[in-house]
Every structure is written in structure tokens, then in C-alpha cells.
Amino acid sequence: RLNIKYSKTPRKLPTVLTKDEIKSLLSKIQNKKHLLMISLMYSAGLRVSELVNLRLKDFEFKNNFGYVRQGKGSKDRVFILSTKLKGEIIKYSEDNKLGNEDYIVKGYKNKHYSQRSVQEIVKRAAKKAKINKHVHCHTLRHSFATHLVEDGYDIATIQSLLGHSSSETTMIYIHMASPRLINVKSPLDSFD
């Protein structure tokens, strides 16, 4: 009996937005709370489930990071906190008198915000920004990872920020990065 191992079926490359498309999408969100949520999701590479479950106590403001508690696969991980957003999150939490145990974005009756609502905000903003790609919440996470690759960060760093157990999962973002931004030149260009 032959034991033939087949290679994995090729995965479709995820949809990724350029930095300009991200800027455009964010510029179309008028509601301050919504803008803060979507900006945080992109800037930290959070899954929508992770965003809505964040509590004030999960942030280490002095050190510019936070914790995702019990993310996918019931794992905790660290996420980076954008210095641009830090002040806004602190102000938002003070303005809304959030306690340590409170969700950063509260929904109805102080429960966490609904994932469905976050998905709608992203869809509407993408439509208003006239982005002709299939955009959903996870697109922001794919874009975050791809932009880190383009900015020169290594796969191990990106893998830990995304909470991937396998570097293979993270490698897909290398394929997504724009060759121009990662300074790859064709070997043909080195010919005289």
C-alpha cells in the first residue's frame, strides 16, 4: 500500500487593503466610538471577537500594549497599542466613566458590543469609501499583518502579535506584501 502525502490545497490569498484604503475607510466613519473601535481593531490586528471582549483592565497604557484574554484557541496574547490611539482610548474611558472590569466598547445594557454591529460598521465604511474589494472585519487583520511585513518586521514578531501557533499561517502575509515596499528587485534588473 502506498502512502502518498499530498501537498495542502492552495489557500486563496486573503483580501488586503492598502494603507491608503485603510485611511479612506477610517475617514468615512463619523461616529467617534465606531471610529475608535475600527481603528483599534486595525492598529492591533484584533479579531472582531477579541475587540468586543476587551476590558479596560486589559490595557497597559504606560507600556503601549494590551492583552487579548482567551482569544482563538483559548490563548492569551499581547497586542501592540498604537501611540496615536492611546490618548483617545484613555479619554474615551474617562468620558464614559469606565471601570477596570468594563468593556472598552459597551453595547446594550452594559454587555459587550455585538460582533454583528462591528461588521456592519466596517461594511458601510468600505462602501462609502468606494473600496471595490470584499471587505469585512478580518480584512483589517490581514491588512495589519501585511503592512507589518511591508514595514520590515520579521515573521516571528508578526506571528506572536497575531497569536498564530504556526509560522506557516503567518507566512501567507509575505505573499500579500507589495514587492515594491519590501524592496524586492527582479534578477533581470541586475543584468547589464
mmCIF file of C-alpha atoms in Angstrom:
data_model
loop_
_atom_site.group_PDB
_atom_site.id
_atom_site.type_symbol
_atom_site.label_atom_id
_atom_site.label_comp_id
_atom_site.label_asym_id
_atom_site.label_seq_id
_atom_site.Cartn_x
_atom_site.Cartn_y
_atom_site.Cartn_z
ATOM 1 C CA ARG A 1 0.000 0.000 0.000
ATOM 2 C CA LEU A 2 1.366 3.379 -0.979
ATOM 3 C CA ASN A 3 1.196 6.200 1.492
ATOM 4 C CA ILE A 4 1.255 9.284 -0.701
ATOM 5 C CA LYS A 5 1.233 12.642 1.019
ATOM 6 C CA TYR A 6 -0.423 15.336 -0.996
ATOM 7 C CA SER A 7 0.510 18.941 -0.512
ATOM 8 C CA LYS A 8 -2.090 21.113 1.134
ATOM 9 C CA THR A 9 -4.684 22.514 -1.207
ATOM 10 C CA PRO A 10 -3.672 26.067 -2.045
ATOM 11 C CA ARG A 11 -5.492 28.608 0.080
ATOM 12 C CA LYS A 12 -6.977 31.646 -1.542
ATOM 13 C CA LEU A 13 -4.982 34.729 -0.708
ATOM 14 C CA PRO A 14 -6.884 36.946 1.728
ATOM 15 C CA THR A 15 -8.210 40.368 0.765
ATOM 16 C CA VAL A 16 -5.861 43.111 1.921
ATOM 17 C CA LEU A 17 -6.377 46.864 1.850
ATOM 18 C CA THR A 18 -3.560 49.283 1.075
ATOM 19 C CA LYS A 19 -2.644 51.849 3.724
ATOM 20 C CA ASP A 20 -4.453 54.488 1.635
ATOM 21 C CA GLU A 21 -7.597 52.340 1.521
ATOM 22 C CA ILE A 22 -7.431 51.931 5.316
ATOM 23 C CA LYS A 23 -7.120 55.729 5.696
ATOM 24 C CA SER A 24 -10.040 56.223 3.338
ATOM 25 C CA LEU A 25 -12.197 53.644 5.146
ATOM 26 C CA LEU A 26 -11.478 55.227 8.551
ATOM 27 C CA SER A 27 -12.204 58.714 7.200
ATOM 28 C CA LYS A 28 -15.763 57.609 6.328
ATOM 29 C CA ILE A 29 -16.653 56.669 9.936
ATOM 30 C CA GLN A 30 -18.320 59.695 11.538
ATOM 31 C CA ASN A 31 -19.289 58.205 14.930
ATOM 32 C CA LYS A 32 -16.367 58.663 17.382
ATOM 33 C CA LYS A 33 -16.977 55.397 19.243
ATOM 34 C CA HIS A 34 -17.196 53.450 15.975
ATOM 35 C CA LEU A 35 -14.031 55.093 14.653
ATOM 36 C CA LEU A 36 -12.173 54.230 17.850
ATOM 37 C CA MET A 37 -13.298 50.582 17.632
ATOM 38 C CA ILE A 38 -12.354 50.087 13.990
ATOM 39 C CA SER A 39 -9.058 51.971 14.397
ATOM 40 C CA LEU A 40 -8.182 49.785 17.388
ATOM 41 C CA MET A 41 -9.084 46.612 15.515
ATOM 42 C CA TYR A 42 -6.804 47.522 12.578
ATOM 43 C CA SER A 43 -3.963 49.034 14.627
ATOM 44 C CA ALA A 44 -3.625 45.939 16.836
ATOM 45 C CA GLY A 45 -4.616 43.229 14.350
ATOM 46 C CA LEU A 46 -7.530 42.150 16.526
ATOM 47 C CA ARG A 47 -10.255 39.702 15.578
ATOM 48 C CA VAL A 48 -13.760 41.149 15.982
ATOM 49 C CA SER A 49 -14.456 38.737 18.874
ATOM 50 C CA GLU A 50 -11.293 39.955 20.622
ATOM 51 C CA LEU A 51 -12.215 43.616 20.152
ATOM 52 C CA VAL A 52 -15.690 43.316 21.684
ATOM 53 C CA ASN A 53 -14.338 41.367 24.686
ATOM 54 C CA LEU A 54 -11.599 43.873 25.599
ATOM 55 C CA ARG A 55 -11.948 45.347 29.062
ATOM 56 C CA LEU A 56 -10.226 48.441 30.424
ATOM 57 C CA LYS A 57 -8.047 46.235 32.673
ATOM 58 C CA ASP A 58 -6.593 44.550 29.547
ATOM 59 C CA PHE A 59 -4.628 47.702 28.636
ATOM 60 C CA GLU A 60 -1.095 48.522 29.856
ATOM 61 C CA PHE A 61 -1.159 52.175 28.847
ATOM 62 C CA LYS A 62 2.316 53.020 30.243
ATOM 63 C CA ASN A 63 3.904 50.305 28.110
ATOM 64 C CA ASN A 64 1.773 50.711 24.936
ATOM 65 C CA PHE A 65 0.338 47.222 24.844
ATOM 66 C CA GLY A 66 -2.652 45.218 25.909
ATOM 67 C CA TYR A 67 -3.751 41.636 26.407
ATOM 68 C CA VAL A 68 -6.209 39.573 24.444
ATOM 69 C CA ARG A 69 -7.643 37.204 27.053
ATOM 70 C CA GLN A 70 -8.791 33.797 25.860
ATOM 71 C CA GLY A 71 -8.509 34.591 22.142
ATOM 72 C CA LYS A 72 -8.863 31.926 19.461
ATOM 73 C CA GLY A 73 -7.825 28.521 20.805
ATOM 74 C CA SER A 74 -8.368 29.902 24.345
ATOM 75 C CA LYS A 75 -4.938 31.557 24.237
ATOM 76 C CA ASP A 76 -3.897 34.827 25.813
ATOM 77 C CA ARG A 77 -1.579 37.080 23.849
ATOM 78 C CA VAL A 78 -0.135 40.568 23.855
ATOM 79 C CA PHE A 79 -1.188 43.186 21.301
ATOM 80 C CA ILE A 80 0.513 46.472 20.466
ATOM 81 C CA LEU A 81 -1.222 49.717 21.346
ATOM 82 C CA SER A 82 -0.883 52.498 18.800
ATOM 83 C CA THR A 83 0.539 55.635 20.414
ATOM 84 C CA LYS A 84 -1.880 57.638 18.220
ATOM 85 C CA LEU A 85 -4.842 55.788 19.755
ATOM 86 C CA LYS A 86 -3.641 55.540 23.349
ATOM 87 C CA GLY A 87 -4.716 59.067 24.301
ATOM 88 C CA GLU A 88 -8.073 58.618 22.579
ATOM 89 C CA ILE A 89 -8.777 55.362 24.421
ATOM 90 C CA ILE A 90 -7.813 56.914 27.777
ATOM 91 C CA LYS A 91 -10.022 59.964 27.090
ATOM 92 C CA TYR A 92 -12.890 57.742 25.894
ATOM 93 C CA SER A 93 -12.661 55.601 29.036
ATOM 94 C CA GLU A 94 -12.628 58.712 31.265
ATOM 95 C CA ASP A 95 -15.505 60.392 29.384
ATOM 96 C CA ASN A 96 -17.569 57.203 29.678
ATOM 97 C CA LYS A 97 -16.516 56.599 33.311
ATOM 98 C CA LEU A 98 -15.310 53.086 32.553
ATOM 99 C CA GLY A 99 -14.223 50.931 35.457
ATOM 100 C CA ASN A 100 -11.458 48.336 35.247
ATOM 101 C CA GLU A 101 -13.926 45.497 34.596
ATOM 102 C CA ASP A 102 -15.912 47.404 31.959
ATOM 103 C CA TYR A 103 -15.797 46.503 28.291
ATOM 104 C CA ILE A 104 -13.944 49.173 26.309
ATOM 105 C CA VAL A 105 -16.863 49.323 23.886
ATOM 106 C CA LYS A 106 -20.117 48.710 25.673
ATOM 107 C CA GLY A 107 -23.261 47.690 23.910
ATOM 108 C CA TYR A 108 -26.828 47.436 25.097
ATOM 109 C CA LYS A 109 -27.287 47.152 28.924
ATOM 110 C CA ASN A 110 -23.500 47.288 29.532
ATOM 111 C CA LYS A 111 -22.998 43.978 27.758
ATOM 112 C CA HIS A 112 -20.195 43.806 25.207
ATOM 113 C CA TYR A 113 -20.806 45.313 21.786
ATOM 114 C CA SER A 114 -22.251 42.957 19.188
ATOM 115 C CA GLN A 115 -19.874 41.488 16.597
ATOM 116 C CA ARG A 116 -22.613 41.886 14.004
ATOM 117 C CA SER A 117 -22.727 45.654 14.598
ATOM 118 C CA VAL A 118 -18.947 45.956 14.202
ATOM 119 C CA GLN A 119 -19.168 44.029 10.913
ATOM 120 C CA GLU A 120 -21.874 46.415 9.679
ATOM 121 C CA ILE A 121 -19.752 49.473 10.545
ATOM 122 C CA VAL A 122 -16.830 48.085 8.509
ATOM 123 C CA LYS A 123 -19.048 47.145 5.540
ATOM 124 C CA ARG A 124 -20.735 50.569 5.443
ATOM 125 C CA ALA A 125 -17.433 52.448 5.714
ATOM 126 C CA ALA A 126 -15.882 50.377 2.896
ATOM 127 C CA LYS A 127 -18.907 51.076 0.710
ATOM 128 C CA LYS A 128 -18.760 54.832 1.445
ATOM 129 C CA ALA A 129 -15.015 54.804 0.705
ATOM 130 C CA LYS A 130 -15.850 53.130 -2.643
ATOM 131 C CA ILE A 131 -13.432 50.255 -1.999
ATOM 132 C CA ASN A 132 -14.194 47.630 -4.622
ATOM 133 C CA LYS A 133 -12.984 44.670 -2.597
ATOM 134 C CA HIS A 134 -14.847 42.230 -0.392
ATOM 135 C CA VAL A 135 -14.158 43.997 2.930
ATOM 136 C CA HIS A 136 -15.050 42.569 6.325
ATOM 137 C CA CYS A 137 -13.585 42.821 9.842
ATOM 138 C CA HIS A 138 -10.950 40.161 9.228
ATOM 139 C CA THR A 139 -9.721 42.174 6.217
ATOM 140 C CA LEU A 140 -8.385 44.713 8.738
ATOM 141 C CA ARG A 141 -6.406 41.958 10.499
ATOM 142 C CA HIS A 142 -4.990 40.722 7.167
ATOM 143 C CA SER A 143 -4.083 44.314 6.282
ATOM 144 C CA PHE A 144 -2.401 44.884 9.679
ATOM 145 C CA ALA A 145 -0.180 41.808 9.180
ATOM 146 C CA THR A 146 0.646 42.644 5.562
ATOM 147 C CA HIS A 147 1.535 46.236 6.449
ATOM 148 C CA LEU A 148 3.890 44.969 9.187
ATOM 149 C CA VAL A 149 5.652 42.763 6.593
ATOM 150 C CA GLU A 150 5.895 45.760 4.243
ATOM 151 C CA ASP A 151 7.342 47.830 7.111
ATOM 152 C CA GLY A 152 10.117 45.244 7.517
ATOM 153 C CA TYR A 153 9.034 43.302 10.608
ATOM 154 C CA ASP A 154 10.020 39.643 10.783
ATOM 155 C CA ILE A 155 7.601 36.719 10.621
ATOM 156 C CA ALA A 156 8.281 35.588 14.214
ATOM 157 C CA THR A 157 7.248 39.005 15.567
ATOM 158 C CA ILE A 158 4.125 39.140 13.402
ATOM 159 C CA GLN A 159 3.249 35.540 14.312
ATOM 160 C CA SER A 160 3.296 36.348 18.026
ATOM 161 C CA LEU A 161 1.263 39.555 17.541
ATOM 162 C CA LEU A 162 -1.389 37.614 15.616
ATOM 163 C CA GLY A 163 -1.344 34.731 18.077
ATOM 164 C CA HIS A 164 -0.704 32.121 15.379
ATOM 165 C CA SER A 165 0.618 28.793 16.692
ATOM 166 C CA SER A 166 2.267 28.010 13.347
ATOM 167 C CA SER A 167 4.557 30.288 11.343
ATOM 168 C CA GLU A 168 3.068 28.679 8.217
ATOM 169 C CA THR A 169 -0.195 30.517 8.888
ATOM 170 C CA THR A 170 1.702 33.802 9.170
ATOM 171 C CA MET A 171 3.773 33.203 6.010
ATOM 172 C CA ILE A 172 0.736 33.991 3.823
ATOM 173 C CA TYR A 173 1.307 37.693 4.573
ATOM 174 C CA ILE A 174 4.683 37.598 2.857
ATOM 175 C CA HIS A 175 2.809 36.714 -0.336
ATOM 176 C CA MET A 176 0.448 39.620 0.222
ATOM 177 C CA ALA A 177 3.091 42.312 0.746
ATOM 178 C CA SER A 178 3.775 44.623 -2.152
ATOM 179 C CA PRO A 179 7.178 43.730 -3.673
ATOM 180 C CA ARG A 180 7.904 47.445 -4.130
ATOM 181 C CA LEU A 181 7.560 48.027 -0.406
ATOM 182 C CA ILE A 182 9.735 45.096 0.598
ATOM 183 C CA ASN A 183 12.483 46.175 -1.800
ATOM 184 C CA VAL A 184 12.498 43.096 -3.994
ATOM 185 C CA LYS A 185 14.053 43.576 -7.401
ATOM 186 C CA SER A 186 13.797 41.164 -10.289
ATOM 187 C CA PRO A 187 17.087 39.352 -11.028
ATOM 188 C CA LEU A 188 16.668 40.575 -14.622
ATOM 189 C CA ASP A 189 17.226 44.119 -13.353
ATOM 190 C CA SER A 190 20.755 43.209 -12.247
ATOM 191 C CA PHE A 191 21.837 42.411 -15.832
ATOM 192 C CA ASP A 192 23.973 44.966 -17.640
#
